[in-house]
Amino acid sequence: MASEMMEALMALCQEKHIDELYLIDRLEQSLAKSYAEILHLDFGARVTIDRATGRVYVYKLVPEGDINDETGEFDNFEEVDVTPKDASRIAAQHAKSEIAEIVRNSARQQIFEEFSQRVGDIITGTVLQTTPDFAFIKIREGVEAELPYFDQRRYPDERNERPVGERYIHNQRIRAIIVDVRDPNSNQPPIRGERQRPSIVVSRTHPDLIRRLFELEVPEVYEGVVEVRSVAREAGVRSKVAVSSLDDRLDPVGACVGPKGSRVRTVVSELRGERVDVVLWSDDPSRCVANALSPARVSRVIVDPENNYATVIVPDDQLSLAIGKEGQNARLAARLTGMHIDIKNESLAADILRDMPKEVELAGEDGEYRCEYVGANGVQCRNMARPGSRYCGVHEKLASMPADSVSDDPDSLI
């Protein structure tokens, strides 16, 4: 019977990758505490387990000599064999909970060693169970993750990693990104219900989730030809992604959108309908800000690099589109570029445009610029300049005409 118990322990150690000597040592220490209480031993007990037969021996500690003046305790103890007849049976009953604790801690340690190096990676899992505060996600057999969505008003120290409007059902397959792996040996105070919660914490709101999804869906991003430079996200509602290309012949926006929008549509589907805007990144701050405010058209961008401030002037009919619903478009553009953005329409910014020097930075497509003609009301022409010229076809002739011969009446140009 005893040998069968040892064989079972050894098999368990091999299956769970637990050190055999560590398991037996933990059992001996735990049994010593239990027998000291059961036998009412004042000075404790020592327990040994025969590695071959599994037989349990209990020794009573009897103090010898005098008490140490420095420590106030006995230095020497005599061991007296007080092994009860049913020692093995009691040990077997007690070992059940102790072994379960050792196996659980060992599994947590193995998970921590494996997944602590994978923070930031995307995983695909199946929803096992949902609670009012978090969901259990099965990554593979024996490995689970937690997707928390605690009420921040009730639990300000907990996380909320679920996008607005998302709900999960049993056996639903979802993708998430690993944001944390709890260390079982950490000295940090345990979180609420940590023993019943998985060690791995995943998120569906982290901006890097979009970055990883584009790596999965766009080969150019995975290979590094197209780079995702910045991501700004309001999870569950809208996101902006700025991309650039290392190959001048490759359109990074077109590569991410895909034929007829197939690639970005897959990302949007995984994000449950969250709107994703893909814009072109530029090292020129003015062009980068103008692109970030897409789909709104921008007239001019005045950048103050020292204060990280950008003043954006848009046509009157584009003001609401540039700001977005409740300021969402401007807010995401500011996060995407890392700049403070102030948006004005052309009518209100007429004084600024009139005093602005001609060498201001203009927002346009690569190699194209706005016509530099500015009317008496301070509003710049919205046409694009002709190749090799600073003006459009309508105003190009005005550049060579005397100033007194030019009428401010726009009808005179027709």
PDB file of N, CA and C in Angstrom, residues 91-164:
ATOM      1  N   ALA A  91      -1.298  10.332   7.145  1.00  0.00           N
ATOM      2  CA  ALA A  91      -0.447  11.038   6.181  1.00  0.00           C
ATOM      3  C   ALA A  91      -1.096  11.102   4.812  1.00  0.00           C
ATOM      4  N   ALA A  92      -1.728  10.014   4.405  1.00  0.00           N
ATOM      5  CA  ALA A  92      -2.379   9.989   3.096  1.00  0.00           C
ATOM      6  C   ALA A  92      -3.518  10.998   3.029  1.00  0.00           C
ATOM      7  N   GLN A  93      -4.308  11.083   4.130  1.00  0.00           N
ATOM      8  CA  GLN A  93      -5.402  12.044   4.144  1.00  0.00           C
ATOM      9  C   GLN A  93      -4.887  13.481   4.121  1.00  0.00           C
ATOM     10  N   HIS A  94      -3.837  13.717   4.885  1.00  0.00           N
ATOM     11  CA  HIS A  94      -3.295  15.068   4.960  1.00  0.00           C
ATOM     12  C   HIS A  94      -2.569  15.452   3.666  1.00  0.00           C
ATOM     13  N   ALA A  95      -1.944  14.471   3.028  1.00  0.00           N
ATOM     14  CA  ALA A  95      -1.144  14.769   1.840  1.00  0.00           C
ATOM     15  C   ALA A  95      -1.997  15.254   0.673  1.00  0.00           C
ATOM     16  N   LYS A  96      -3.280  14.918   0.670  1.00  0.00           N
ATOM     17  CA  LYS A  96      -4.137  15.280  -0.458  1.00  0.00           C
ATOM     18  C   LYS A  96      -4.170  16.789  -0.669  1.00  0.00           C
ATOM     19  N   SER A  97      -4.482  17.536   0.398  1.00  0.00           N
ATOM     20  CA  SER A  97      -4.558  18.993   0.258  1.00  0.00           C
ATOM     21  C   SER A  97      -3.182  19.607   0.028  1.00  0.00           C
ATOM     22  N   GLU A  98      -2.179  19.037   0.684  1.00  0.00           N
ATOM     23  CA  GLU A  98      -0.828  19.582   0.526  1.00  0.00           C
ATOM     24  C   GLU A  98      -0.313  19.379  -0.891  1.00  0.00           C
ATOM     25  N   ILE A  99      -0.556  18.204  -1.442  1.00  0.00           N
ATOM     26  CA  ILE A  99      -0.111  17.928  -2.816  1.00  0.00           C
ATOM     27  C   ILE A  99      -0.849  18.831  -3.797  1.00  0.00           C
ATOM     28  N   ALA A 100      -2.144  19.035  -3.567  1.00  0.00           N
ATOM     29  CA  ALA A 100      -2.911  19.922  -4.443  1.00  0.00           C
ATOM     30  C   ALA A 100      -2.331  21.342  -4.433  1.00  0.00           C
ATOM     31  N   GLU A 101      -1.930  21.813  -3.251  1.00  0.00           N
ATOM     32  CA  GLU A 101      -1.326  23.140  -3.151  1.00  0.00           C
ATOM     33  C   GLU A 101       0.012  23.195  -3.871  1.00  0.00           C
ATOM     34  N   ILE A 102       0.820  22.138  -3.726  1.00  0.00           N
ATOM     35  CA  ILE A 102       2.127  22.105  -4.389  1.00  0.00           C
ATOM     36  C   ILE A 102       1.963  22.075  -5.903  1.00  0.00           C
ATOM     37  N   VAL A 103       1.022  21.256  -6.370  1.00  0.00           N
ATOM     38  CA  VAL A 103       0.785  21.162  -7.816  1.00  0.00           C
ATOM     39  C   VAL A 103       0.302  22.496  -8.366  1.00  0.00           C
ATOM     40  N   ARG A 104      -0.596  23.159  -7.651  1.00  0.00           N
ATOM     41  CA  ARG A 104      -1.108  24.449  -8.102  1.00  0.00           C
ATOM     42  C   ARG A 104       0.008  25.496  -8.169  1.00  0.00           C
ATOM     43  N   ASN A 105       0.843  25.551  -7.150  1.00  0.00           N
ATOM     44  CA  ASN A 105       1.942  26.514  -7.156  1.00  0.00           C
ATOM     45  C   ASN A 105       2.964  26.192  -8.237  1.00  0.00           C
ATOM     46  N   SER A 106       3.199  24.903  -8.457  1.00  0.00           N
ATOM     47  CA  SER A 106       4.148  24.508  -9.498  1.00  0.00           C
ATOM     48  C   SER A 106       3.625  24.897 -10.883  1.00  0.00           C
ATOM     49  N   ALA A 107       2.318  24.678 -11.106  1.00  0.00           N
ATOM     50  CA  ALA A 107       1.734  25.040 -12.396  1.00  0.00           C
ATOM     51  C   ALA A 107       1.797  26.550 -12.608  1.00  0.00           C
ATOM     52  N   ARG A 108       1.526  27.324 -11.547  1.00  0.00           N
ATOM     53  CA  ARG A 108       1.608  28.775 -11.673  1.00  0.00           C
ATOM     54  C   ARG A 108       3.036  29.226 -11.977  1.00  0.00           C
ATOM     55  N   GLN A 109       4.011  28.581 -11.369  1.00  0.00           N
ATOM     56  CA  GLN A 109       5.404  28.952 -11.607  1.00  0.00           C
ATOM     57  C   GLN A 109       5.815  28.634 -13.044  1.00  0.00           C
ATOM     58  N   GLN A 110       5.385  27.484 -13.551  1.00  0.00           N
ATOM     59  CA  GLN A 110       5.704  27.122 -14.928  1.00  0.00           C
ATOM     60  C   GLN A 110       5.040  28.076 -15.917  1.00  0.00           C
ATOM     61  N   ILE A 111       3.789  28.466 -15.633  1.00  0.00           N
ATOM     62  CA  ILE A 111       3.091  29.412 -16.506  1.00  0.00           C
ATOM     63  C   ILE A 111       3.803  30.760 -16.487  1.00  0.00           C
ATOM     64  N   PHE A 112       4.235  31.181 -15.302  1.00  0.00           N
ATOM     65  CA  PHE A 112       4.931  32.469 -15.204  1.00  0.00           C
ATOM     66  C   PHE A 112       6.234  32.436 -16.000  1.00  0.00           C
ATOM     67  N   GLU A 113       6.997  31.354 -15.886  1.00  0.00           N
ATOM     68  CA  GLU A 113       8.276  31.263 -16.598  1.00  0.00           C
ATOM     69  C   GLU A 113       8.070  31.262 -18.109  1.00  0.00           C
ATOM     70  N   GLU A 114       6.984  30.665 -18.581  1.00  0.00           N
ATOM     71  CA  GLU A 114       6.735  30.592 -20.022  1.00  0.00           C
ATOM     72  C   GLU A 114       6.158  31.892 -20.575  1.00  0.00           C
ATOM     73  N   PHE A 115       5.158  32.445 -19.899  1.00  0.00           N
ATOM     74  CA  PHE A 115       4.410  33.559 -20.478  1.00  0.00           C
ATOM     75  C   PHE A 115       4.919  34.930 -20.049  1.00  0.00           C
ATOM     76  N   SER A 116       5.794  34.999 -19.054  1.00  0.00           N
ATOM     77  CA  SER A 116       6.335  36.305 -18.685  1.00  0.00           C
ATOM     78  C   SER A 116       7.189  36.886 -19.802  1.00  0.00           C
ATOM     79  N   GLN A 117       7.714  36.033 -20.677  1.00  0.00           N
ATOM     80  CA  GLN A 117       8.482  36.498 -21.826  1.00  0.00           C
ATOM     81  C   GLN A 117       7.594  36.816 -23.020  1.00  0.00           C
ATOM     82  N   ARG A 118       6.291  36.594 -22.898  1.00  0.00           N
ATOM     83  CA  ARG A 118       5.384  36.807 -24.029  1.00  0.00           C
ATOM     84  C   ARG A 118       4.418  37.960 -23.791  1.00  0.00           C
ATOM     85  N   VAL A 119       4.723  38.824 -22.840  1.00  0.00           N
ATOM     86  CA  VAL A 119       3.875  39.994 -22.615  1.00  0.00           C
ATOM     87  C   VAL A 119       3.903  40.873 -23.868  1.00  0.00           C
ATOM     88  N   GLY A 120       2.748  41.219 -24.375  1.00  0.00           N
ATOM     89  CA  GLY A 120       2.636  41.970 -25.621  1.00  0.00           C
ATOM     90  C   GLY A 120       2.288  41.109 -26.814  1.00  0.00           C
ATOM     91  N   ASP A 121       2.319  39.776 -26.672  1.00  0.00           N
ATOM     92  CA  ASP A 121       1.946  38.875 -27.757  1.00  0.00           C
ATOM     93  C   ASP A 121       0.436  38.690 -27.796  1.00  0.00           C
ATOM     94  N   ILE A 122      -0.065  38.383 -28.984  1.00  0.00           N
ATOM     95  CA  ILE A 122      -1.492  38.131 -29.151  1.00  0.00           C
ATOM     96  C   ILE A 122      -1.764  36.643 -28.978  1.00  0.00           C
ATOM     97  N   ILE A 123      -2.873  36.316 -28.352  1.00  0.00           N
ATOM     98  CA  ILE A 123      -3.261  34.919 -28.157  1.00  0.00           C
ATOM     99  C   ILE A 123      -4.699  34.730 -28.652  1.00  0.00           C
ATOM    100  N   THR A 124      -4.990  33.506 -29.038  1.00  0.00           N
ATOM    101  CA  THR A 124      -6.350  33.136 -29.434  1.00  0.00           C
ATOM    102  C   THR A 124      -6.860  32.116 -28.431  1.00  0.00           C
ATOM    103  N   GLY A 125      -7.992  32.384 -27.829  1.00  0.00           N
ATOM    104  CA  GLY A 125      -8.524  31.504 -26.803  1.00  0.00           C
ATOM    105  C   GLY A 125     -10.016  31.320 -26.923  1.00  0.00           C
ATOM    106  N   THR A 126     -10.537  30.475 -26.040  1.00  0.00           N
ATOM    107  CA  THR A 126     -11.963  30.152 -25.993  1.00  0.00           C
ATOM    108  C   THR A 126     -12.508  30.562 -24.632  1.00  0.00           C
ATOM    109  N   VAL A 127     -13.651  31.203 -24.627  1.00  0.00           N
ATOM    110  CA  VAL A 127     -14.270  31.633 -23.378  1.00  0.00           C
ATOM    111  C   VAL A 127     -14.797  30.403 -22.641  1.00  0.00           C
ATOM    112  N   LEU A 128     -14.275  30.175 -21.437  1.00  0.00           N
ATOM    113  CA  LEU A 128     -14.725  29.049 -20.622  1.00  0.00           C
ATOM    114  C   LEU A 128     -15.871  29.442 -19.710  1.00  0.00           C
ATOM    115  N   GLN A 129     -15.744  30.604 -19.080  1.00  0.00           N
ATOM    116  CA  GLN A 129     -16.734  31.018 -18.087  1.00  0.00           C
ATOM    117  C   GLN A 129     -16.697  32.533 -17.952  1.00  0.00           C
ATOM    118  N   THR A 130     -17.839  33.129 -17.705  1.00  0.00           N
ATOM    119  CA  THR A 130     -17.924  34.558 -17.467  1.00  0.00           C
ATOM    120  C   THR A 130     -18.515  34.810 -16.087  1.00  0.00           C
ATOM    121  N   THR A 131     -18.023  35.846 -15.436  1.00  0.00           N
ATOM    122  CA  THR A 131     -18.528  36.293 -14.145  1.00  0.00           C
ATOM    123  C   THR A 131     -18.874  37.766 -14.277  1.00  0.00           C
ATOM    124  N   PRO A 132     -19.504  38.362 -13.268  1.00  0.00           N
ATOM    125  CA  PRO A 132     -19.791  39.802 -13.370  1.00  0.00           C
ATOM    126  C   PRO A 132     -18.550  40.676 -13.457  1.00  0.00           C
ATOM    127  N   ASP A 133     -17.370  40.136 -13.090  1.00  0.00           N
ATOM    128  CA  ASP A 133     -16.166  40.960 -13.047  1.00  0.00           C
ATOM    129  C   ASP A 133     -15.083  40.559 -14.033  1.00  0.00           C
ATOM    130  N   PHE A 134     -15.061  39.327 -14.498  1.00  0.00           N
ATOM    131  CA  PHE A 134     -14.031  38.904 -15.445  1.00  0.00           C
ATOM    132  C   PHE A 134     -14.470  37.631 -16.155  1.00  0.00           C
ATOM    133  N   ALA A 135     -13.724  37.303 -17.206  1.00  0.00           N
ATOM    134  CA  ALA A 135     -13.999  36.092 -17.988  1.00  0.00           C
ATOM    135  C   ALA A 135     -12.757  35.211 -17.994  1.00  0.00           C
ATOM    136  N   PHE A 136     -12.977  33.878 -17.954  1.00  0.00           N
ATOM    137  CA  PHE A 136     -11.890  32.914 -18.066  1.00  0.00           C
ATOM    138  C   PHE A 136     -11.712  32.553 -19.533  1.00  0.00           C
ATOM    139  N   ILE A 137     -10.472  32.680 -20.026  1.00  0.00           N
ATOM    140  CA  ILE A 137     -10.138  32.376 -21.414  1.00  0.00           C
ATOM    141  C   ILE A 137      -9.193  31.182 -21.439  1.00  0.00           C
ATOM    142  N   LYS A 138      -9.569  30.132 -22.140  1.00  0.00           N
ATOM    143  CA  LYS A 138      -8.722  28.944 -22.263  1.00  0.00           C
ATOM    144  C   LYS A 138      -7.769  29.138 -23.432  1.00  0.00           C
ATOM    145  N   ILE A 139      -6.467  29.180 -23.125  1.00  0.00           N
ATOM    146  CA  ILE A 139      -5.454  29.321 -24.170  1.00  0.00           C
ATOM    147  C   ILE A 139      -5.103  27.956 -24.753  1.00  0.00           C
ATOM    148  N   ARG A 140      -4.850  27.010 -23.877  1.00  0.00           N
ATOM    149  CA  ARG A 140      -4.639  25.617 -24.271  1.00  0.00           C
ATOM    150  C   ARG A 140      -4.969  24.769 -23.054  1.00  0.00           C
ATOM    151  N   GLU A 141      -4.843  23.472 -23.187  1.00  0.00           N
ATOM    152  CA  GLU A 141      -5.191  22.578 -22.091  1.00  0.00           C
ATOM    153  C   GLU A 141      -4.307  22.863 -20.875  1.00  0.00           C
ATOM    154  N   GLY A 142      -4.953  23.198 -19.778  1.00  0.00           N
ATOM    155  CA  GLY A 142      -4.239  23.457 -18.542  1.00  0.00           C
ATOM    156  C   GLY A 142      -3.740  24.878 -18.380  1.00  0.00           C
ATOM    157  N   VAL A 143      -3.949  25.726 -19.371  1.00  0.00           N
ATOM    158  CA  VAL A 143      -3.484  27.120 -19.304  1.00  0.00           C
ATOM    159  C   VAL A 143      -4.677  28.035 -19.563  1.00  0.00           C
ATOM    160  N   GLU A 144      -4.988  28.849 -18.581  1.00  0.00           N
ATOM    161  CA  GLU A 144      -6.112  29.770 -18.694  1.00  0.00           C
ATOM    162  C   GLU A 144      -5.638  31.198 -18.451  1.00  0.00           C
ATOM    163  N   ALA A 145      -6.408  32.147 -18.955  1.00  0.00           N
ATOM    164  CA  ALA A 145      -6.118  33.569 -18.771  1.00  0.00           C
ATOM    165  C   ALA A 145      -7.368  34.266 -18.258  1.00  0.00           C
ATOM    166  N   GLU A 146      -7.142  35.442 -17.729  1.00  0.00           N
ATOM    167  CA  GLU A 146      -8.243  36.243 -17.189  1.00  0.00           C
ATOM    168  C   GLU A 146      -8.388  37.521 -18.002  1.00  0.00           C
ATOM    169  N   LEU A 147      -9.619  37.811 -18.416  1.00  0.00           N
ATOM    170  CA  LEU A 147      -9.926  39.080 -19.072  1.00  0.00           C
ATOM    171  C   LEU A 147     -10.811  39.880 -18.119  1.00  0.00           C
ATOM    172  N   PRO A 148     -10.228  40.807 -17.353  1.00  0.00           N
ATOM    173  CA  PRO A 148     -11.005  41.505 -16.318  1.00  0.00           C
ATOM    174  C   PRO A 148     -11.810  42.669 -16.891  1.00  0.00           C
ATOM    175  N   TYR A 149     -12.973  42.901 -16.329  1.00  0.00           N
ATOM    176  CA  TYR A 149     -13.766  44.088 -16.665  1.00  0.00           C
ATOM    177  C   TYR A 149     -14.499  44.573 -15.409  1.00  0.00           C
ATOM    178  N   PHE A 150     -13.697  44.865 -14.388  1.00  0.00           N
ATOM    179  CA  PHE A 150     -14.244  45.311 -13.109  1.00  0.00           C
ATOM    180  C   PHE A 150     -14.840  46.710 -13.228  1.00  0.00           C
ATOM    181  N   ASP A 151     -15.817  46.975 -12.396  1.00  0.00           N
ATOM    182  CA  ASP A 151     -16.379  48.312 -12.279  1.00  0.00           C
ATOM    183  C   ASP A 151     -15.355  49.189 -11.560  1.00  0.00           C
ATOM    184  N   GLN A 152     -14.801  50.170 -12.274  1.00  0.00           N
ATOM    185  CA  GLN A 152     -13.732  50.987 -11.717  1.00  0.00           C
ATOM    186  C   GLN A 152     -14.205  51.849 -10.544  1.00  0.00           C
ATOM    187  N   ARG A 153     -15.488  52.123 -10.484  1.00  0.00           N
ATOM    188  CA  ARG A 153     -15.993  52.917  -9.360  1.00  0.00           C
ATOM    189  C   ARG A 153     -16.009  52.101  -8.072  1.00  0.00           C
ATOM    190  N   ARG A 154     -16.279  50.818  -8.178  1.00  0.00           N
ATOM    191  CA  ARG A 154     -16.299  49.957  -6.995  1.00  0.00           C
ATOM    192  C   ARG A 154     -14.922  49.408  -6.670  1.00  0.00           C
ATOM    193  N   TYR A 155     -14.149  49.088  -7.704  1.00  0.00           N
ATOM    194  CA  TYR A 155     -12.817  48.496  -7.504  1.00  0.00           C
ATOM    195  C   TYR A 155     -11.791  49.327  -8.282  1.00  0.00           C
ATOM    196  N   PRO A 156     -11.375  50.474  -7.737  1.00  0.00           N
ATOM    197  CA  PRO A 156     -10.445  51.340  -8.487  1.00  0.00           C
ATOM    198  C   PRO A 156      -9.073  50.725  -8.715  1.00  0.00           C
ATOM    199  N   ASP A 157      -8.683  49.716  -7.931  1.00  0.00           N
ATOM    200  CA  ASP A 157      -7.373  49.090  -8.087  1.00  0.00           C
ATOM    201  C   ASP A 157      -7.376  47.949  -9.102  1.00  0.00           C
ATOM    202  N   GLU A 158      -8.549  47.586  -9.598  1.00  0.00           N
ATOM    203  CA  GLU A 158      -8.636  46.493 -10.570  1.00  0.00           C
ATOM    204  C   GLU A 158      -8.601  47.043 -11.999  1.00  0.00           C
ATOM    205  N   ARG A 159      -8.613  46.134 -12.955  1.00  0.00           N
ATOM    206  CA  ARG A 159      -8.514  46.506 -14.365  1.00  0.00           C
ATOM    207  C   ARG A 159      -9.870  46.411 -15.058  1.00  0.00           C
ATOM    208  N   ASN A 160      -9.970  47.128 -16.166  1.00  0.00           N
ATOM    209  CA  ASN A 160     -11.105  46.974 -17.073  1.00  0.00           C
ATOM    210  C   ASN A 160     -10.543  46.894 -18.484  1.00  0.00           C
ATOM    211  N   GLU A 161     -10.432  45.682 -19.008  1.00  0.00           N
ATOM    212  CA  GLU A 161      -9.803  45.437 -20.300  1.00  0.00           C
ATOM    213  C   GLU A 161     -10.818  45.015 -21.355  1.00  0.00           C
ATOM    214  N   ARG A 162     -12.082  45.326 -21.144  1.00  0.00           N
ATOM    215  CA  ARG A 162     -13.128  44.978 -22.113  1.00  0.00           C
ATOM    216  C   ARG A 162     -13.616  46.234 -22.820  1.00  0.00           C
ATOM    217  N   PRO A 163     -13.633  46.238 -24.167  1.00  0.00           N
ATOM    218  CA  PRO A 163     -14.143  47.405 -24.891  1.00  0.00           C
ATOM    219  C   PRO A 163     -15.618  47.658 -24.606  1.00  0.00           C
ATOM    220  N   VAL A 164     -16.020  48.873 -24.864  1.00  0.00           N
ATOM    221  CA  VAL A 164     -17.407  49.267 -24.618  1.00  0.00           C
ATOM    222  C   VAL A 164     -18.341  48.451 -25.510  1.00  0.00           C
TER     223      VAL A 164
END
